[in-house]
XYZ file of C-alpha atoms in Angstrom:
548
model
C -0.457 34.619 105.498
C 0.554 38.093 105.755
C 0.598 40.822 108.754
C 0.280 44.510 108.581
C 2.847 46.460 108.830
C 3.236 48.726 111.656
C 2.688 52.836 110.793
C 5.821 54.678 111.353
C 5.477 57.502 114.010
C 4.941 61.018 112.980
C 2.936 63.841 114.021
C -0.474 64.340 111.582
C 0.984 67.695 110.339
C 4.318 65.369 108.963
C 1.541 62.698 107.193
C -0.049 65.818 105.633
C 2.410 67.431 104.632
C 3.784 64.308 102.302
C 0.360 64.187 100.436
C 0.540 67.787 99.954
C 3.902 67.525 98.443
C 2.936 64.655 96.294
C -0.199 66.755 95.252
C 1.820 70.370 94.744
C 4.299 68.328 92.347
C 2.012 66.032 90.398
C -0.260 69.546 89.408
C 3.473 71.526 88.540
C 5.052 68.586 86.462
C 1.079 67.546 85.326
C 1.874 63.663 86.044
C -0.004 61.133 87.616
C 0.052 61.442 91.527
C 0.686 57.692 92.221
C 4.043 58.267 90.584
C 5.209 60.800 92.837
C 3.710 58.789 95.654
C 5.719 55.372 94.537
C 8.951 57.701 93.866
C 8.440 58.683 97.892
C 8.354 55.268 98.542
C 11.805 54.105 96.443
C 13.124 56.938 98.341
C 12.194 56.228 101.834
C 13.326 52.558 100.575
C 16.808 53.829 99.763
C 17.168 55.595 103.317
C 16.200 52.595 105.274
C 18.663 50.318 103.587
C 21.147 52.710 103.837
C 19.931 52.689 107.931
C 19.475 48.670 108.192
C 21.730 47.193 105.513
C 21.174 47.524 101.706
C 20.859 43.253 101.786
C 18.329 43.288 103.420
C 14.260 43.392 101.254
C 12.781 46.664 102.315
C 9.365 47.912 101.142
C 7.570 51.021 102.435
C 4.628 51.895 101.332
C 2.504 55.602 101.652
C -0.832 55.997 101.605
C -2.074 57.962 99.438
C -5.038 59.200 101.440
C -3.808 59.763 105.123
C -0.053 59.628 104.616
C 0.331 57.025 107.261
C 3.857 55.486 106.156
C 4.641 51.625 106.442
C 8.171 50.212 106.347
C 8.832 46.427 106.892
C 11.563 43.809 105.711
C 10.336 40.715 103.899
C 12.133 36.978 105.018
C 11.464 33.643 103.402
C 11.100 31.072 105.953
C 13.908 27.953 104.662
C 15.112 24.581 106.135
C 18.441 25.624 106.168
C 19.629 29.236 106.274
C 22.133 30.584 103.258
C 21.111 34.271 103.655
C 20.543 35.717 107.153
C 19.257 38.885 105.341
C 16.709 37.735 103.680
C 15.761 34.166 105.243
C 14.428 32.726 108.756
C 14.653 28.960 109.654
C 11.112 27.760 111.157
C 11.906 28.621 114.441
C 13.012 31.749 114.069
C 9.995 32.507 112.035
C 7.824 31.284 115.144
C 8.560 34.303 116.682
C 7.646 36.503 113.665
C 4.685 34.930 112.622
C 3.433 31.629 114.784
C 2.311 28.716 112.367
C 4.535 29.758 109.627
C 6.254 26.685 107.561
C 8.646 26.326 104.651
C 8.489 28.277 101.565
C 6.519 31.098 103.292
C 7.566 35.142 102.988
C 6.738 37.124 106.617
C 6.509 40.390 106.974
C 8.818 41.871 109.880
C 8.338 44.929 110.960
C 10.550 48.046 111.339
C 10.830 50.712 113.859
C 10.602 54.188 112.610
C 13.483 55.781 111.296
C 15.127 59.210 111.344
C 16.244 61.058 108.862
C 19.593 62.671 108.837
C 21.004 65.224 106.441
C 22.395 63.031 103.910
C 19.919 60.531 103.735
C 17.151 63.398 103.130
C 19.277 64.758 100.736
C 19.787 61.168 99.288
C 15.858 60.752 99.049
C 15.268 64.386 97.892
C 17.179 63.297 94.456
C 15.713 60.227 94.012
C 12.426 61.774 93.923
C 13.753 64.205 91.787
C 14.899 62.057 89.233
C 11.766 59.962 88.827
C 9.677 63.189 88.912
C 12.105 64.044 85.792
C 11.892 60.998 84.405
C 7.799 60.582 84.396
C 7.762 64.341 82.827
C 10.049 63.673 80.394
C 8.296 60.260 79.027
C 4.380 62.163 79.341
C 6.218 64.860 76.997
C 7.282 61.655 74.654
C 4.173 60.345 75.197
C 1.699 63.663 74.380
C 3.924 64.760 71.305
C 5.086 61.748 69.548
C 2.055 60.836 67.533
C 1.061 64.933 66.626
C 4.197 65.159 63.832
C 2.432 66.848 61.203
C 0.349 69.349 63.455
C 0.869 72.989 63.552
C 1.217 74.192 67.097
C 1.256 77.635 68.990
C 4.758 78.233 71.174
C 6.293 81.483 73.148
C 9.809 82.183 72.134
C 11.567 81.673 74.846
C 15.597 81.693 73.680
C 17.619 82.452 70.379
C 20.921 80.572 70.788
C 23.220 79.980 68.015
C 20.483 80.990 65.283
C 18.684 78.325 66.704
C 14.956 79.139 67.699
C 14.023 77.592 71.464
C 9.774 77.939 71.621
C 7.888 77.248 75.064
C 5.157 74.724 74.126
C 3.902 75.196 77.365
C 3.923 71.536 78.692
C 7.506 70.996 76.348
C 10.132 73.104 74.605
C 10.442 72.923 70.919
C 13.221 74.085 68.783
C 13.066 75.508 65.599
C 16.799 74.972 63.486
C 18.588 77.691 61.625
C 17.655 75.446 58.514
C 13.808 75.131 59.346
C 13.304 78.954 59.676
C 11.992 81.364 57.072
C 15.000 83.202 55.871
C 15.344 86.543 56.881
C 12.479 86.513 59.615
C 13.005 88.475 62.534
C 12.400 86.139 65.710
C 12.205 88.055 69.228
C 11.822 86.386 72.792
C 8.972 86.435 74.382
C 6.610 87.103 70.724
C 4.464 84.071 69.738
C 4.817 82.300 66.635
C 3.367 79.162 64.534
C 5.087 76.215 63.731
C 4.864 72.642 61.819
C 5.464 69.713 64.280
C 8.551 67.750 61.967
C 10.173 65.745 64.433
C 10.044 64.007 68.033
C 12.462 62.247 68.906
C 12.607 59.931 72.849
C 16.402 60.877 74.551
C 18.222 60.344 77.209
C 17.884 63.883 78.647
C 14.208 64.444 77.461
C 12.213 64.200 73.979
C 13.513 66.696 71.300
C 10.801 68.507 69.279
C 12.041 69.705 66.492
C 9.553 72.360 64.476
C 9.853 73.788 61.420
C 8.454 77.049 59.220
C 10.320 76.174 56.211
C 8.793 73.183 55.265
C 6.204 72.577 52.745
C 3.952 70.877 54.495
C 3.899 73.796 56.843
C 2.047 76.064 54.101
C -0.241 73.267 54.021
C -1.022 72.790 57.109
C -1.977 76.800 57.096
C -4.230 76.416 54.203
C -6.157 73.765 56.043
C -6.657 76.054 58.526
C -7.998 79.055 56.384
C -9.778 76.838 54.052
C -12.599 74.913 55.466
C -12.932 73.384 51.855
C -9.341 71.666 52.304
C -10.238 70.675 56.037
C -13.395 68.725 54.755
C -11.223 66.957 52.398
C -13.675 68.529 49.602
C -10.065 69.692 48.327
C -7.012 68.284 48.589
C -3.114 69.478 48.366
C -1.613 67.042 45.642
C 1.635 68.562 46.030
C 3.932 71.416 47.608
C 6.733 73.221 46.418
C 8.779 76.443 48.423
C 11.838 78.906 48.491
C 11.035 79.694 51.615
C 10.903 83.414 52.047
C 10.639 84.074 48.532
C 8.415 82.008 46.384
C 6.035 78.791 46.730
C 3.556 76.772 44.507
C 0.853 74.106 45.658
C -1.084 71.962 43.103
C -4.848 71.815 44.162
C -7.714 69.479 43.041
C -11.043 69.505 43.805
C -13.576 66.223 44.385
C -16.866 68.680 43.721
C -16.924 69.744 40.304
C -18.854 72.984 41.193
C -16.083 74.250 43.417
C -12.988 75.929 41.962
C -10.063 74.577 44.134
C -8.289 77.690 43.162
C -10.661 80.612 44.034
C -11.756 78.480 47.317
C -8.066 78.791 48.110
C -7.888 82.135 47.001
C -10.858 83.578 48.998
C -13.152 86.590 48.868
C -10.449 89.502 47.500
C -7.566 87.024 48.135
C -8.532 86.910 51.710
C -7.650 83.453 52.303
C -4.370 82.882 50.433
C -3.548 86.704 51.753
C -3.410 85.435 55.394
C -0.910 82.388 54.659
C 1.347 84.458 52.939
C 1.029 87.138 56.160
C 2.129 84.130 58.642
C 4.610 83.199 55.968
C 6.539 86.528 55.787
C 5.405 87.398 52.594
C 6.407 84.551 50.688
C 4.869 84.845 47.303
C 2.122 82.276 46.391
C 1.053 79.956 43.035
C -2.030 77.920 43.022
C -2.072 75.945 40.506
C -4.718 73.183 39.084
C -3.196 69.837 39.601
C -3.940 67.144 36.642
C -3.295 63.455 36.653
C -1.942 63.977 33.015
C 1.716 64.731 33.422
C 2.334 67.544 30.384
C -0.824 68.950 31.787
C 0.693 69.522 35.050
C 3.867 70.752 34.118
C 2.311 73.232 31.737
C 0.178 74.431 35.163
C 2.859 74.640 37.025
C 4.959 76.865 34.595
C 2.255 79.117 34.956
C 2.585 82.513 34.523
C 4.744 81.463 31.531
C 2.906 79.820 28.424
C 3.848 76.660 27.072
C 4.236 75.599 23.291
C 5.057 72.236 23.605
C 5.663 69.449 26.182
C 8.179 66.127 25.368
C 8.368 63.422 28.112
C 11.454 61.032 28.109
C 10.164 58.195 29.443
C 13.443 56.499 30.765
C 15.107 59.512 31.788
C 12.394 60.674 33.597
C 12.966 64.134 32.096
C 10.278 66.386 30.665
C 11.097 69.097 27.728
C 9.190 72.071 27.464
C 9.614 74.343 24.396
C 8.631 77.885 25.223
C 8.281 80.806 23.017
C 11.234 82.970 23.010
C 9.648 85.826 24.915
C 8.774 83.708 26.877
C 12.205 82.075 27.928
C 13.265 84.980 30.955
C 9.498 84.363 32.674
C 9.528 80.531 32.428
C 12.721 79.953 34.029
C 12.281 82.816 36.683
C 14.633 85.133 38.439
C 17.909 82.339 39.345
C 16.013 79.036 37.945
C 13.452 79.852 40.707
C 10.151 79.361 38.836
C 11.559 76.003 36.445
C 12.965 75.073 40.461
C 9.726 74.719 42.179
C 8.261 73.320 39.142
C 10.463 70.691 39.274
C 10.018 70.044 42.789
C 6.167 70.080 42.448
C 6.212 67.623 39.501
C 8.842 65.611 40.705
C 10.317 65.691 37.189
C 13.743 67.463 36.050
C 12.484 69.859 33.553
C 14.493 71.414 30.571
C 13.512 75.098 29.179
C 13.662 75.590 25.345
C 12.993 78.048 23.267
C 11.153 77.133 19.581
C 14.649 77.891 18.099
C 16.485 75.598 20.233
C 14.359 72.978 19.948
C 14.421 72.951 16.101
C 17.855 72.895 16.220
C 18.102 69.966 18.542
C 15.541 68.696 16.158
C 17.775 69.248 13.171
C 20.452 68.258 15.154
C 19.154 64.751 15.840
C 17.597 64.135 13.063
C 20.865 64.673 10.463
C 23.086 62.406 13.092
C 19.884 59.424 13.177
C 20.369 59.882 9.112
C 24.091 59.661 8.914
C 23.483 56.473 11.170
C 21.307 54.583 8.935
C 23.085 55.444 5.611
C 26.516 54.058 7.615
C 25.482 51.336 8.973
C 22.611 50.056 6.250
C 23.932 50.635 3.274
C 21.285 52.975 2.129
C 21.290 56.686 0.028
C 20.054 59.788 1.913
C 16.443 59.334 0.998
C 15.721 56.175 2.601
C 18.064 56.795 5.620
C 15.601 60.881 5.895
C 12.653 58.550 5.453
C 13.621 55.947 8.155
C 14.000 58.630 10.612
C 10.917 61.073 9.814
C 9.062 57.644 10.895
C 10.294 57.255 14.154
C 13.180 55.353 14.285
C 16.153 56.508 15.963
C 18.067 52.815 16.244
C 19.520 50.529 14.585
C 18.037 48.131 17.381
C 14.439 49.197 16.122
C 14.737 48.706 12.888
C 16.703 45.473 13.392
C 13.273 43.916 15.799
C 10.087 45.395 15.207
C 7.552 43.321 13.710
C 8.304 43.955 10.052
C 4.695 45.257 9.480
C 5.613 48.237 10.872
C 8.911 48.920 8.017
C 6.724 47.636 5.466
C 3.414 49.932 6.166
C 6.312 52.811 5.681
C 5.294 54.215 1.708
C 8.110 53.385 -0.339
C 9.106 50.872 1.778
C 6.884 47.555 1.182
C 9.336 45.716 0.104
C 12.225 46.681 1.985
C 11.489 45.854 5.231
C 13.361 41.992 5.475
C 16.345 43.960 3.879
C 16.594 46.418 6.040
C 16.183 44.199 9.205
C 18.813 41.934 7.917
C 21.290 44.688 7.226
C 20.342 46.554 10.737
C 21.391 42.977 12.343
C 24.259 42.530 10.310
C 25.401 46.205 11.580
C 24.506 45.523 15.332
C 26.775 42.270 14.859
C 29.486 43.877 13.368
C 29.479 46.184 16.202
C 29.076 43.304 18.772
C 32.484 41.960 17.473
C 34.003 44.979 17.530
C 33.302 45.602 20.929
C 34.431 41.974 22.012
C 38.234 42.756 19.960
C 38.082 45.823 22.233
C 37.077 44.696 25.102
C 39.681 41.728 24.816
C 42.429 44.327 23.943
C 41.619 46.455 26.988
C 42.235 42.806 29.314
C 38.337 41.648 30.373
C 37.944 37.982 31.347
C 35.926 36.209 29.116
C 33.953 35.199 32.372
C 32.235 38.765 32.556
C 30.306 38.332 29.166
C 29.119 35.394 30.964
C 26.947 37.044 33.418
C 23.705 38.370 33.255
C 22.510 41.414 31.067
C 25.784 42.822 30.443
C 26.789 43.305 26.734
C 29.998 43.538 25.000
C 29.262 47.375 25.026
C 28.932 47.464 28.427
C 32.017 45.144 29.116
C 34.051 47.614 27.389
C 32.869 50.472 29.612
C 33.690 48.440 32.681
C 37.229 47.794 30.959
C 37.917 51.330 30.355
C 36.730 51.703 34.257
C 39.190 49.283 35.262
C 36.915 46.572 36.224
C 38.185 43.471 34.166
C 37.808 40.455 36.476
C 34.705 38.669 38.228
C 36.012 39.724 41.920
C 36.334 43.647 40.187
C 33.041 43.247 39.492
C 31.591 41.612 42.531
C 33.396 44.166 44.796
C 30.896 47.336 43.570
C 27.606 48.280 45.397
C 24.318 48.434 43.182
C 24.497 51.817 43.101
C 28.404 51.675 41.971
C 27.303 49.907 38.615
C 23.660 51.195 37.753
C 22.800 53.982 39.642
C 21.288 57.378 37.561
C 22.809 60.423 36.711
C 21.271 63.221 38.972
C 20.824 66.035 36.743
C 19.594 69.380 37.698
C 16.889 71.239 36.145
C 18.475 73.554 33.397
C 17.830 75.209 30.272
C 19.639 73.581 27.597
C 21.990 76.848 26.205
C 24.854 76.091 23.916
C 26.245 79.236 25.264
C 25.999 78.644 29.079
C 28.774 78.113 30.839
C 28.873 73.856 31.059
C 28.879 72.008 34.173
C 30.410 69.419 35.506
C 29.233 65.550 34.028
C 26.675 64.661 36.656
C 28.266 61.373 38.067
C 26.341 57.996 38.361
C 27.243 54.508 38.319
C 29.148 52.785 35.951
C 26.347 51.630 33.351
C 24.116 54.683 34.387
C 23.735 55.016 30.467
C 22.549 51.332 29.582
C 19.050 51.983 31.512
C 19.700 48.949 33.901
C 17.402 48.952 36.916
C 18.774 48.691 40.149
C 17.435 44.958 40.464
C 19.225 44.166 37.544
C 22.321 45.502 38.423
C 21.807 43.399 41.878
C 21.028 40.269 40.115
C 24.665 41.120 37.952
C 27.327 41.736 41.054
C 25.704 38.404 42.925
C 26.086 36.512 39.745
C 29.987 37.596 40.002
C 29.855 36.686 43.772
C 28.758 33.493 43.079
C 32.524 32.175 42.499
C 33.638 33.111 46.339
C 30.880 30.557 47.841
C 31.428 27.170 45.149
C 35.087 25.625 46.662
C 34.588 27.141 50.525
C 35.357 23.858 52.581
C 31.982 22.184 54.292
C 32.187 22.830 58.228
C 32.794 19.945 59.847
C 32.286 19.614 63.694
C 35.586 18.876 65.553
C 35.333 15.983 68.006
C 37.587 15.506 70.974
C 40.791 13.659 70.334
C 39.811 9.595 70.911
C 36.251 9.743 70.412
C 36.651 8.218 67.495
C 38.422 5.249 68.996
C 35.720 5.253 71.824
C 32.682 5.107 69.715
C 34.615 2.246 67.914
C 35.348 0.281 71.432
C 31.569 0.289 71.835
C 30.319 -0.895 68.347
């Protein structure tokens, strides 16, 4: 059974007054009333203890509607006493509340209490803080899930290049790296940016914007093109040098409508106001195509394309241009082949016809020396080989023999030539293993999975000659890919450095193969580590014995 707490005394003008302030702050800071009501209440909690004893259970509670103001101090009524704070033995709880028995909380109440300087000061900054707090989590709350929006701010601050925009219920900040190079920013002006980031801290959410982003430009076209914002067309991809030069491949899901003139609008209307808001950032729309060559041929554009080679397991591209050609293709510092890249998500290398037929040449004379080495063959057969297709010894040694024999010429050839390509991978096998025992690599490497004697040899020249060598690398140590820029191949450019990568980055193992190979040399550290036994007290032994 409960009893009512009494109502402090205060004049009507004091009760009013609270609500008024509770009402004036939740319409400034735009959160819920009752939480600047319950953060009155912790406060006027935390004054009272501080008057009566901070052991003691204190509630007060405001209402809302008059601001009548209750404060009382809840007991438990015991048997025996422990905590004169916060208990009452039955008779003592007679007094409080008659009737009252064991395990029941009462409700005393507490005179009014006044206020001195520090303890107003005291409940002044509690409210403070959980007025701060609540703002700062309904900013969390109202930004978190709109990443990916454009939104309208107010500069407000520039401070160390760093943009600071009002979002009118938040600030946002715009980085020195998310800004459109060269754009002159000025307090006070409005400006447009892509939501990137929000993040939940300590001292308040951080919104982090951006202009430099591609999906920014996106986000604009969706907003000029009504065709894009009915999904009628979509944005397959996004490329930009921000401030300079951008590409976006479009596609459209009604054949009737061009996805590039709906982008491009009446007189370049549409595209004309993107590239306004983006500082006059120059841009290409370009058709997008599931075929690959296709694409990259689109998104070369304005340069024209003669020929397209994709390398599968590189995950290059090769794109042979004509020679006038070369300067427009590659664009003013890489720029153009750049973005293309970016947009295809391919590293694409710029030839011209005459560099590509001397790779050609090139390739094809070292495939021939190859085959007239290593099989045994004259010049003809070894040229004929290699006009077909084959570039290995590995694929002549284990296609299906069909394939050698359907060659003209060739018919009955093909078992020779197999044999002698396998006799020629062998001998290089062995020659490998001599090496790779000369250079000091266990025998228990060639033991584990998918490494060859090739491959051991290029660990040994690494230094990595023993099973814990081995089982010390990462994944991306041993297999990892070569990152290789974008580049025109040029005999006469100046060369770069060797793009770095793992170990085997030239064998074409995949990163689950190169796991499955360093936990095959871990294996070793787990087979003689001792089984844990539980310790038992000294003479338990003895005493489980005594009672058997």
């Amino acid at each position: 059974m409960a009893v009512a707490a009494p109502t402090i005394s205060g004049t009507t003008a004091n009760r009013a007054e609270l609500i008024a302030i509770a009402n004036a702050v939740a319409t400034e800071k735009m959160i819920d009333r009752a939480i600047v009501i319950e953060a009155m209440e912790d406060a006027i909690q935390r004054a009272a203890k501080a008057r009566y004893g901070a052991e003691n259970d204190i509630r007060a509670k405001l209402d809302a509607t008059s601001g009548d103001l209750r404060l009382w101090r809840v007991v438990e009524v015991v048997e025996a006493v422990d905590n004169y704070f916060t208990q009452v033995d039955v008779k003592g709880a007679e007094k409080l509340q008659p009737g009252a028995v064991i395990g029941d909380y009462i409700v005393d109440p507490l005179p009014a209490i006044e206020f001195g300087r520090i303890a107003a000061q005291a409940a002044k900054q509690v409210i403070f803080q959980k007025v701060r707090d609540a703002e700062r989590e309904r900013q969390y709350e109202e930004f978190k899930d709109r990443q990916g929006e454009i939104i309208t701010g107010v500069i407000k601050r520039v401070e160390f290049g760093h943009v600071v925009v009002d979002l009118g219920r938040a600030e946002g900040v715009i980085r020195r790296d998310a800004q459109i190079p060269r754009e002159v920013v000025r307090v006070n002006d409005r400006i447009r940016s892509l939501i990137l980031k929000v993040v939940r801290e300590n001292r308040g959410p951080q919104i982090f914007l951006s202009r430099a982003h591609p999906d920014f430009m996106k986000k604009l076209f969706a907003q000029e093109v009504p065709e894009i914002y009915d999904g009628i067309i979509t944005i397959m991809a996004a490329a930009r040098d921000p401030g300079s030069r951008a590409k976006i491949g479009v596609i459209s899901r009604d054949s009737s409508i061009d996805p590039v003139g709906a982008c491009v609008g009446m007189k370049g209307s549409r595209v004309q106001a993107v590239v306004q808001e983006m500082q006059g950032e120059k841009i290409d729309i370009i058709p997008w195509s599931p075929d690959t060559a296709t694409f990259v041929v689109n998104a070369l554009q304005p340069a024209s394309v003669s020929r397209v080679v994709i390398d599968e397991e590189e995950d290059r591209i090769e794109v042979v241009v004509p020679d006038d050609q070369l300067s427009l293709a590659i664009g003013r510092r890489g720029q153009n082949v750049r973005l293309a890249s970016q947009l295809t998500g391919k590293a694409i290398d710029i030839l011209t016809e005459a560099d590509a037929s001397e790779k050609r040449q090139r390739e094809f004379t070292t495939n021939t020396e190859i085959f007239q080495t290593e099989l045994d063959v004259d010049e003809t057969l070894a040229q004929l080989l290699v006009a077909e297709g084959f570039t290995s010894l590995e694929e002549v040694a284990y296609v299906e023999p069909d394939e050698i024999a359907g060659i003209e010429g060739l018919e009955e050839l093909a078992d020779e030539l197999q044999s002698r390509a396998q006799e020629a991978l062998e001998r290089r096998n062995e020659a490998s293993r001599e090496e790779r025992t000369a250079l000091g690599v266990e025998d228990a490497l060639a033991g584990m999975p998918y490494l060859t004697e090739a491959m051991l040899v290029t660990l040994g020249k690494a230094g990595i000659k023993t099973l814990d060598d081995l089982a010390d690398l990462a994944t991306d140590e041993l297999v990892e890919k070569k990152r290789v820029e974008p580049r025109r191949r040029n005999e006469d450019a100046p060369k770069r450095p060797e793009p770095k990568g793992g170990l085997l980055s030239d064998y074409g193992l995949t990163d689950e193969q190169g796991n499955e190979i360093i936990m095959a040399a871990r294996a070793h550290w787990f087979e003689d580590e001792p089984v844990a036994v539980e310790e038992q007290p000294a003479g338990e032994d003895a005493h489980a014995d005594s009672e058997q």
